[in-house]
Amino acid sequence: MTSLKLEFVCKVLQQHKLLNEQQIQTVLQQESDIRAQLKQQAGVDVNTLTAIDVLCAMHLVSAADGQTVLSEELIMRALAAHWKLPFLRIELNKVESCKLASKISAPFARKHAIFPVSMSKNMLFIAVVNPLNVEMLDTLRNVTKMEIRPVISLKSDIFHAIEECYKIQEAEKASQKHFEGFEASVSAASAASKDETAPAVPGGMTSVNADDANDANIVTAVNLMLQYACEQRASEIHLEPRQFQSQIRFRIDGMLYDVKQIPQGIHNNMLMRFKALGGMNISEKRKAQDGRTHFSFHGRDMTLRISTMPMTFGEKVMIRLLDPILLLRHVETLGFSDEQYAQYRALISRANGILLIAGPTGSGKTTTLYSTLDALAERGINVTTLEDPVELPYDRFNQIALQPGVGFDFEQAVKHLVRQSPDVIMIGEVRDKQTADNAIQTALLGHLVFSTLHTYDAASALTRLVKMGAEPFFVESAVIAVIAQQLLRRVCQHCAQPYRPSEQDMAMLQLSSEQTGLLRKGKGCMKCRGTGYLGQTGVFEILEMTDELRSLVHDNIGVSMIRETAAHQGVKLLRDMAMAKMLEGQTTVEEVLRMTAGIATPHSARFKTKITLSDEVERSDDPAELEAVSF
Ligand SMILES: [Zn+2]
């Protein structure tokens, strides 16, 4: 294999007036020392060490101006000009490059530091560092049966592309294999079952017995489905019985995607398996049940919360996949603005009172609560949680599972708890007058109480407490602040592109064209499965109680007045924060509109894998329960 000689590279740089004779002499003298040093550095691949690496390690400055550092890019551009070949920085946000990667095996690409960048008819453009490696170019020509056109690029770009694309490809392949394995197990189980095509009977009567749950195919199918769901970053799996088939859907970044339809018989078998896993009563088909189990995914202990619910055509199963890594995060990474973060830190340092986290289902309230409590527990504070059921078992908290069925309800628990002198108490959710009253009493006894409430914004949470029957006087004296939150899908960093919204969208968000400079949108890539979104970020509205707000609550003044007063006092509302994130390019116009409309709208981007976005995007909230929000 021919490799670029240092002398040759130096000569080219001299022709471009980047090095002078004296510098070249020094470089050549020091070459072996630098190579030896580089070989000892951790993470340096000895086999791919080039003359360019040696030059870069010397931090030389241009002979022309005596100050410009000879970077890898400057050197490669000079070489490209010398060879009369195009120079290219590899932009990995192109789906094509990852698709093209399959044209060349990963070891071959690594060995020669090459990466395919584009294709046109019978021509394959390959990013290379050394176009003089004729042998490599010949091999490529023979293997791909295409004309090979070298383009010069940076070695660092090429290796970054190799790692990114082949890693994604390998993960995608493994994931696809799991999905195919799941499909194969379902087919095998269907073949074994006789009455798979029989339509379901309303009421969900089935003839499945407990033994079927242990059917090896079903066990495999369930395992592979869980594996696949984790790989796709799903937070929920839904198995929904319909009249003739059952639909499996995954919730990913807050949106539901269709995964596969399965026969009713298989649905029932999988249901049995989940009931068995969750320690639930297998023969009980007419009541809703809850269970829990664990699943290990790449060494991570995922908690699965399983719930079943009788529906017209059988029992629906919903599995929540709780990843401790996602549920316990650093508070500063949740999505607060710097200003809000400082304010929030001050609020959670208070000794007593109630802090309410408000938001609809799936708005990230649990993550905010758990992450906050984790931060407090770290400071040596005694944290106790009262939950029904316990969301995620975690040994840094004292967790109490309420069992209203056997008389161990909230009131009972609190009575005993206050004797244990907890500093901070978390109450899963304020649902009714009783929990509201108890939370208030506990706070007034000198504890810091955290809880959640099901409303879209902060102002509504205050009026909701009063509507539940809590005394306005107690509400205004106990509540320190309401933190409302929502989740927005984050633009995929790997395929983000600048973008200009439509006139209509701009008018709806009252945007001027000067404001839209930084807007970005994902084009869709393998990392985001073609959706253009990867992950979610929280947006927050912190409504800290002031005398003015207290008097509004005291006088039972309506929600819009509270909201208006808060905005007047400088409280940044959810919409403001969402707009700020959009203008920074973190999220899209569509996401902001979706959030402000308070309803989920189907998105045109579809999964490039077997998963497609459900036509019917559901919201788990009962709209009647939520206060209307006008922005
Ligand atoms: Zn992407």
Short mmCIF file of N, CA, C and O in Angstrom, two decimals, residues 236-303:
data_model
loop_
_atom_site.label_atom_id
_atom_site.label_comp_id
_atom_site.label_asym_id
_atom_site.label_seq_id
_atom_site.Cartn_x
_atom_site.Cartn_y
_atom_site.Cartn_z
N GLU A 236 -43.85 3.48 25.79
CA GLU A 236 -45.04 2.68 26.07
C GLU A 236 -45.28 1.69 24.94
O GLU A 236 -44.99 1.99 23.78
N ILE A 237 -45.85 0.53 25.30
CA ILE A 237 -46.31 -0.43 24.29
C ILE A 237 -47.80 -0.60 24.53
O ILE A 237 -48.22 -0.80 25.66
N HIS A 238 -48.58 -0.51 23.47
CA HIS A 238 -50.03 -0.72 23.58
C HIS A 238 -50.42 -1.95 22.78
O HIS A 238 -50.05 -2.04 21.60
N LEU A 239 -51.14 -2.87 23.39
CA LEU A 239 -51.70 -4.02 22.66
C LEU A 239 -53.21 -3.83 22.69
O LEU A 239 -53.83 -3.99 23.75
N GLU A 240 -53.77 -3.45 21.56
CA GLU A 240 -55.18 -3.05 21.56
C GLU A 240 -56.06 -4.02 20.79
O GLU A 240 -55.94 -4.13 19.57
N PRO A 241 -56.94 -4.73 21.48
CA PRO A 241 -57.81 -5.68 20.79
C PRO A 241 -58.86 -4.96 19.95
O PRO A 241 -59.51 -4.02 20.44
N ARG A 242 -58.95 -5.32 18.68
CA ARG A 242 -60.00 -4.76 17.81
C ARG A 242 -60.89 -5.94 17.42
O ARG A 242 -60.67 -7.06 17.85
N GLN A 243 -61.81 -5.71 16.51
CA GLN A 243 -62.78 -6.77 16.22
C GLN A 243 -62.14 -8.03 15.63
O GLN A 243 -62.44 -9.14 16.03
N PHE A 244 -61.26 -7.86 14.66
CA PHE A 244 -60.70 -9.04 13.99
C PHE A 244 -59.22 -9.23 14.27
O PHE A 244 -58.70 -10.33 14.14
N GLN A 245 -58.55 -8.17 14.58
CA GLN A 245 -57.11 -8.21 14.80
C GLN A 245 -56.80 -7.43 16.06
O GLN A 245 -57.67 -6.75 16.60
N SER A 246 -55.57 -7.51 16.47
CA SER A 246 -55.14 -6.66 17.58
C SER A 246 -54.00 -5.79 17.06
O SER A 246 -53.18 -6.24 16.27
N GLN A 247 -53.97 -4.54 17.49
CA GLN A 247 -52.97 -3.61 17.00
C GLN A 247 -51.90 -3.38 18.06
O GLN A 247 -52.23 -3.09 19.21
N ILE A 248 -50.64 -3.51 17.65
CA ILE A 248 -49.55 -3.17 18.57
C ILE A 248 -49.04 -1.78 18.18
O ILE A 248 -48.78 -1.50 17.02
N ARG A 249 -48.94 -0.91 19.17
CA ARG A 249 -48.43 0.43 18.91
C ARG A 249 -47.37 0.78 19.95
O ARG A 249 -47.44 0.35 21.09
N PHE A 250 -46.40 1.57 19.53
CA PHE A 250 -45.35 2.06 20.44
C PHE A 250 -45.50 3.57 20.56
O PHE A 250 -45.79 4.24 19.58
N ARG A 251 -45.26 4.08 21.76
CA ARG A 251 -45.17 5.53 21.91
C ARG A 251 -43.69 5.91 21.94
O ARG A 251 -42.93 5.40 22.77
N ILE A 252 -43.29 6.74 20.98
CA ILE A 252 -41.89 7.18 20.91
C ILE A 252 -41.87 8.70 20.88
O ILE A 252 -42.56 9.30 20.05
N ASP A 253 -41.12 9.30 21.77
CA ASP A 253 -41.09 10.77 21.89
C ASP A 253 -42.51 11.34 21.92
O ASP A 253 -42.79 12.33 21.26
N GLY A 254 -43.37 10.70 22.66
CA GLY A 254 -44.72 11.23 22.86
C GLY A 254 -45.74 10.89 21.80
O GLY A 254 -46.92 11.16 21.97
N MET A 255 -45.31 10.32 20.66
CA MET A 255 -46.26 10.02 19.58
C MET A 255 -46.46 8.52 19.46
O MET A 255 -45.53 7.74 19.66
N LEU A 256 -47.69 8.12 19.09
CA LEU A 256 -47.97 6.69 18.93
C LEU A 256 -47.73 6.25 17.50
O LEU A 256 -48.16 6.91 16.55
N TYR A 257 -47.03 5.14 17.34
CA TYR A 257 -46.75 4.61 16.02
C TYR A 257 -47.28 3.18 15.90
O TYR A 257 -47.11 2.38 16.82
N ASP A 258 -47.90 2.87 14.77
CA ASP A 258 -48.34 1.50 14.53
C ASP A 258 -47.13 0.62 14.31
O ASP A 258 -46.22 0.99 13.56
N VAL A 259 -47.12 -0.54 14.94
CA VAL A 259 -45.99 -1.44 14.77
C VAL A 259 -46.39 -2.69 14.00
O VAL A 259 -45.78 -3.06 13.00
N LYS A 260 -47.46 -3.33 14.45
CA LYS A 260 -47.87 -4.56 13.77
C LYS A 260 -49.28 -4.93 14.22
O LYS A 260 -49.69 -4.63 15.32
N GLN A 261 -49.99 -5.62 13.30
CA GLN A 261 -51.27 -6.19 13.68
C GLN A 261 -51.05 -7.67 13.96
O GLN A 261 -50.33 -8.33 13.23
N ILE A 262 -51.66 -8.16 15.00
CA ILE A 262 -51.51 -9.58 15.31
C ILE A 262 -52.91 -10.21 15.44
O ILE A 262 -53.87 -9.52 15.77
N PRO A 263 -53.01 -11.53 15.21
CA PRO A 263 -54.31 -12.19 15.36
C PRO A 263 -54.78 -12.11 16.82
O PRO A 263 -53.96 -12.05 17.73
N GLN A 264 -56.10 -12.13 17.00
CA GLN A 264 -56.68 -12.07 18.34
C GLN A 264 -56.13 -13.14 19.27
O GLN A 264 -55.87 -12.89 20.44
N GLY A 265 -55.97 -14.36 18.72
CA GLY A 265 -55.48 -15.47 19.55
C GLY A 265 -54.11 -15.16 20.13
O GLY A 265 -53.85 -15.42 21.31
N ILE A 266 -53.27 -14.58 19.29
CA ILE A 266 -51.92 -14.25 19.75
C ILE A 266 -51.98 -13.11 20.79
O ILE A 266 -51.27 -13.11 21.78
N HIS A 267 -52.88 -12.16 20.54
CA HIS A 267 -53.07 -11.08 21.51
C HIS A 267 -53.37 -11.67 22.89
O HIS A 267 -52.78 -11.29 23.89
N ASN A 268 -54.31 -12.63 22.90
CA ASN A 268 -54.70 -13.22 24.18
C ASN A 268 -53.55 -13.95 24.85
O ASN A 268 -53.37 -13.88 26.06
N ASN A 269 -52.76 -14.65 24.02
CA ASN A 269 -51.60 -15.34 24.58
C ASN A 269 -50.58 -14.37 25.14
O ASN A 269 -49.99 -14.60 26.20
N MET A 270 -50.36 -13.27 24.41
CA MET A 270 -49.40 -12.28 24.90
C MET A 270 -49.92 -11.61 26.17
O MET A 270 -49.17 -11.32 27.09
N LEU A 271 -51.23 -11.37 26.20
CA LEU A 271 -51.87 -10.80 27.38
C LEU A 271 -51.62 -11.69 28.60
O LEU A 271 -51.26 -11.22 29.68
N MET A 272 -51.81 -13.01 28.41
CA MET A 272 -51.57 -13.97 29.49
C MET A 272 -50.12 -13.89 29.96
O MET A 272 -49.83 -13.92 31.15
N ARG A 273 -49.22 -13.81 28.99
CA ARG A 273 -47.81 -13.76 29.31
C ARG A 273 -47.50 -12.50 30.14
O ARG A 273 -46.79 -12.56 31.13
N PHE A 274 -48.08 -11.37 29.72
CA PHE A 274 -47.83 -10.14 30.47
C PHE A 274 -48.46 -10.19 31.86
O PHE A 274 -47.89 -9.70 32.82
N LYS A 275 -49.64 -10.82 31.96
CA LYS A 275 -50.26 -10.95 33.28
C LYS A 275 -49.37 -11.80 34.18
O LYS A 275 -49.17 -11.49 35.36
N ALA A 276 -48.83 -12.89 33.60
CA ALA A 276 -47.95 -13.77 34.38
C ALA A 276 -46.69 -13.01 34.81
O ALA A 276 -46.29 -13.06 35.97
N LEU A 277 -46.12 -12.27 33.87
CA LEU A 277 -44.90 -11.50 34.18
C LEU A 277 -45.16 -10.46 35.27
O LEU A 277 -44.32 -10.22 36.13
N GLY A 278 -46.33 -9.83 35.20
CA GLY A 278 -46.66 -8.76 36.13
C GLY A 278 -47.21 -9.25 37.46
O GLY A 278 -47.60 -8.45 38.30
N GLY A 279 -47.29 -10.56 37.62
CA GLY A 279 -47.83 -11.12 38.86
C GLY A 279 -49.30 -10.82 39.03
O GLY A 279 -49.80 -10.59 40.13
N MET A 280 -50.03 -10.77 37.92
CA MET A 280 -51.45 -10.43 37.98
C MET A 280 -52.30 -11.70 37.94
O MET A 280 -51.82 -12.78 37.64
N ASN A 281 -53.59 -11.53 38.24
CA ASN A 281 -54.51 -12.67 38.24
C ASN A 281 -54.88 -13.02 36.79
O ASN A 281 -55.55 -12.25 36.10
N ILE A 282 -54.43 -14.19 36.34
CA ILE A 282 -54.62 -14.57 34.94
C ILE A 282 -56.07 -14.81 34.59
O ILE A 282 -56.54 -14.48 33.50
N SER A 283 -56.82 -15.35 35.53
CA SER A 283 -58.22 -15.67 35.19
C SER A 283 -59.16 -14.47 35.32
O SER A 283 -60.27 -14.50 34.82
N GLU A 284 -58.69 -13.40 35.94
CA GLU A 284 -59.53 -12.21 36.06
C GLU A 284 -59.51 -11.40 34.76
O GLU A 284 -58.49 -10.85 34.39
N LYS A 285 -60.66 -11.40 34.07
CA LYS A 285 -60.69 -10.73 32.77
C LYS A 285 -61.61 -9.52 32.77
O LYS A 285 -61.69 -8.80 31.80
N ARG A 286 -62.36 -9.36 33.86
CA ARG A 286 -63.38 -8.31 33.82
C ARG A 286 -63.00 -7.07 34.62
O ARG A 286 -63.77 -6.11 34.66
N LYS A 287 -61.84 -7.12 35.25
CA LYS A 287 -61.42 -5.94 36.02
C LYS A 287 -60.09 -5.42 35.49
O LYS A 287 -59.29 -6.20 34.96
N ALA A 288 -59.88 -4.14 35.69
CA ALA A 288 -58.57 -3.57 35.33
C ALA A 288 -57.55 -4.06 36.35
O ALA A 288 -57.86 -4.17 37.53
N GLN A 289 -56.35 -4.38 35.88
CA GLN A 289 -55.31 -4.84 36.81
C GLN A 289 -53.99 -4.10 36.53
O GLN A 289 -53.76 -3.64 35.43
N ASP A 290 -53.17 -4.05 37.58
CA ASP A 290 -51.84 -3.45 37.44
C ASP A 290 -50.79 -4.44 37.89
O ASP A 290 -51.01 -5.20 38.83
N GLY A 291 -49.66 -4.41 37.24
CA GLY A 291 -48.56 -5.30 37.63
C GLY A 291 -47.24 -4.66 37.27
O GLY A 291 -47.20 -3.59 36.68
N ARG A 292 -46.18 -5.34 37.63
CA ARG A 292 -44.87 -4.78 37.41
C ARG A 292 -43.85 -5.89 37.21
O ARG A 292 -43.95 -6.95 37.81
N THR A 293 -42.91 -5.66 36.34
CA THR A 293 -41.81 -6.61 36.21
C THR A 293 -40.58 -5.85 35.74
O THR A 293 -40.62 -4.63 35.60
N HIS A 294 -39.49 -6.57 35.53
CA HIS A 294 -38.25 -5.92 35.10
C HIS A 294 -37.77 -6.53 33.80
O HIS A 294 -38.09 -7.67 33.48
N PHE A 295 -37.01 -5.77 33.06
CA PHE A 295 -36.48 -6.26 31.80
C PHE A 295 -35.08 -5.67 31.65
O PHE A 295 -34.88 -4.48 31.86
N SER A 296 -34.14 -6.53 31.32
CA SER A 296 -32.77 -6.04 31.21
C SER A 296 -32.46 -5.71 29.76
O SER A 296 -32.62 -6.54 28.87
N PHE A 297 -32.04 -4.47 29.52
CA PHE A 297 -31.73 -4.03 28.16
C PHE A 297 -30.34 -3.41 28.16
O PHE A 297 -30.12 -2.37 28.78
N HIS A 298 -29.40 -4.06 27.50
CA HIS A 298 -28.00 -3.61 27.46
C HIS A 298 -27.50 -3.24 28.86
O HIS A 298 -26.93 -2.17 29.07
N GLY A 299 -27.78 -4.12 29.80
CA GLY A 299 -27.30 -3.92 31.16
C GLY A 299 -28.10 -2.91 31.96
O GLY A 299 -27.79 -2.62 33.10
N ARG A 300 -29.15 -2.33 31.35
CA ARG A 300 -29.99 -1.38 32.08
C ARG A 300 -31.21 -2.11 32.61
O ARG A 300 -31.83 -2.89 31.90
N ASP A 301 -31.53 -1.81 33.87
CA ASP A 301 -32.67 -2.48 34.48
C ASP A 301 -33.93 -1.66 34.22
O ASP A 301 -34.22 -0.70 34.91
N MET A 302 -34.67 -2.06 33.19
CA MET A 302 -35.88 -1.33 32.84
C MET A 302 -37.03 -1.85 33.71
O MET A 302 -37.20 -3.06 33.83
N THR A 303 -37.80 -0.93 34.29
CA THR A 303 -38.99 -1.34 35.03
C THR A 303 -40.16 -1.32 34.06
O THR A 303 -40.35 -0.35 33.34
#
